Short mmCIF file of C-alpha atoms and ligand atoms in Angstrom, two decimals:
data_model
loop_
_atom_site.label_atom_id
_atom_site.label_comp_id
_atom_site.label_asym_id
_atom_site.label_seq_id
_atom_site.Cartn_x
_atom_site.Cartn_y
_atom_site.Cartn_z
CA MET A 872 104.21 115.20 52.38
CA SER A 873 107.62 113.66 53.24
CA PRO A 874 107.66 110.88 55.77
CA ARG A 875 109.71 113.09 58.05
CA TRP A 876 106.89 115.03 58.68
CA THR A 877 104.24 112.47 58.79
CA LEU A 878 105.53 110.69 61.96
CA PRO A 879 104.94 113.72 64.52
CA ILE A 880 101.48 114.29 62.96
CA VAL A 881 100.42 111.02 63.58
CA VAL A 882 102.09 111.11 67.15
CA VAL A 883 99.83 114.15 67.93
CA TRP A 884 96.98 112.87 66.48
CA LEU A 885 97.25 110.01 68.59
CA GLY A 886 97.69 111.68 71.42
CA MET A 887 94.50 113.56 71.19
CA PHE A 888 92.83 110.44 70.80
CA VAL A 889 94.17 108.76 74.07
CA SER A 890 93.34 111.45 76.26
CA VAL A 891 89.65 111.90 74.74
CA HIS A 892 88.83 108.15 75.33
CA ALA A 893 90.77 107.24 78.22
CA ALA A 894 92.82 108.48 81.10
CA THR A 895 95.05 107.18 83.62
CA ILE A 896 94.39 107.82 87.33
CA GLN A 897 96.87 107.32 90.22
CA ILE A 898 95.94 106.26 93.39
CA SER A 899 98.64 105.87 95.94
CA MET A 900 99.07 103.82 99.18
CA GLU A 901 101.57 105.51 101.69
CA ASN A 902 101.91 104.74 105.07
CA LEU A 903 98.74 102.88 105.25
CA VAL A 904 96.75 105.67 103.98
CA ILE A 905 95.11 105.44 100.20
CA SER A 906 95.14 108.50 98.70
CA PRO A 907 92.92 109.97 97.20
CA ALA A 908 90.30 108.34 99.27
CA GLU A 909 87.76 109.30 96.77
CA ALA A 910 88.42 109.38 93.08
CA ALA A 911 86.50 109.51 89.97
CA ALA A 912 87.18 107.60 86.73
CA LYS A 913 85.38 106.31 83.55
CA VAL A 914 85.01 102.99 81.95
CA GLY A 915 88.17 102.40 80.02
CA ASP A 916 90.19 104.33 82.33
CA THR A 917 93.36 103.09 83.90
CA ILE A 918 94.05 103.15 87.32
CA GLU A 919 97.95 103.46 88.36
CA TRP A 920 98.11 101.50 91.66
CA VAL A 921 101.36 102.87 93.61
CA ASN A 922 102.47 100.91 96.97
CA LYS A 923 104.75 103.17 98.52
CA ASP A 924 105.06 101.39 101.57
CA ILE A 925 107.37 98.34 102.34
CA LEU A 926 104.31 95.93 102.88
CA VAL A 927 101.83 94.43 100.41
CA HIS A 928 98.62 96.06 99.90
CA THR A 929 95.43 95.13 98.04
CA ALA A 930 92.59 97.11 96.09
CA THR A 931 89.70 94.62 96.85
CA ALA A 932 86.41 96.00 95.81
CA ARG A 933 83.32 94.72 98.23
CA ASN A 934 81.18 93.82 95.57
CA GLY A 935 83.56 91.81 94.09
CA ASP A 936 84.64 93.49 90.77
CA TRP A 937 88.42 93.50 91.38
CA ASP A 938 91.18 92.51 93.58
CA ILE A 939 94.28 94.07 93.21
CA THR A 940 97.44 93.14 94.72
CA MET A 941 100.42 95.63 94.97
CA PRO A 942 103.79 93.91 95.95
CA PRO A 943 105.91 96.53 98.04
CA LYS A 944 107.24 99.36 96.46
CA LYS A 945 105.37 98.68 93.08
CA THR A 946 102.98 100.33 90.75
CA VAL A 947 100.33 98.34 89.40
CA THR A 948 97.98 99.11 86.86
CA SER A 949 94.49 97.89 85.76
CA VAL A 950 91.78 98.89 83.49
CA LEU A 951 88.18 99.51 84.68
CA LYS A 952 85.73 97.80 82.55
CA LYS A 953 82.32 98.38 84.85
CA ALA A 954 80.59 101.19 85.91
CA GLY A 955 79.58 101.73 89.57
CA THR A 956 80.33 103.45 92.78
CA ILE A 957 82.98 101.02 94.41
CA GLU A 958 84.12 100.61 97.91
CA TYR A 959 87.31 99.16 98.38
CA TYR A 960 89.82 98.22 101.09
CA CYS A 961 93.00 96.22 101.71
CA ARG A 962 92.63 92.89 102.50
CA PHE A 963 95.83 92.97 105.10
CA HIS A 964 94.92 96.37 106.39
CA PRO A 965 91.08 96.66 106.72
CA ASN A 966 91.20 100.12 108.05
CA MET A 967 92.75 101.08 104.46
CA LYS A 968 89.31 102.13 102.68
CA ALA A 969 88.37 104.13 99.85
CA THR A 970 85.71 104.92 97.05
CA LEU A 971 86.19 104.69 93.32
CA THR A 972 83.34 106.25 91.20
CA VAL A 973 83.52 104.55 87.67
CA ALA A 974 81.37 106.51 85.09
CA PRO A 975 79.94 104.61 82.15
CU1 CU B 1257 97.66 96.91 103.08
#
């Protein structure tokens, strides 16, 4: 097999591997609302926290598992390490609440 053909095959194989084992889930904060308010993920998945507001927001787990700060107009990523149903909120705007269910 010539090296010219090997690379695309490896890329496709890697793509399949990644999609089976971990996903990226986007959760956005816009106009002081977290959406989706209920999201499901698995341990190992990446959450892409998208802050569309001009204010700082946090995703603060009530059980203390994580506390992520999103500067205005920025996207922050975090990898889920623990399973559970996690209720979280924004420390600066406590009305912003949501739930993330993380399967093992
Ligand atoms: Cu906030």
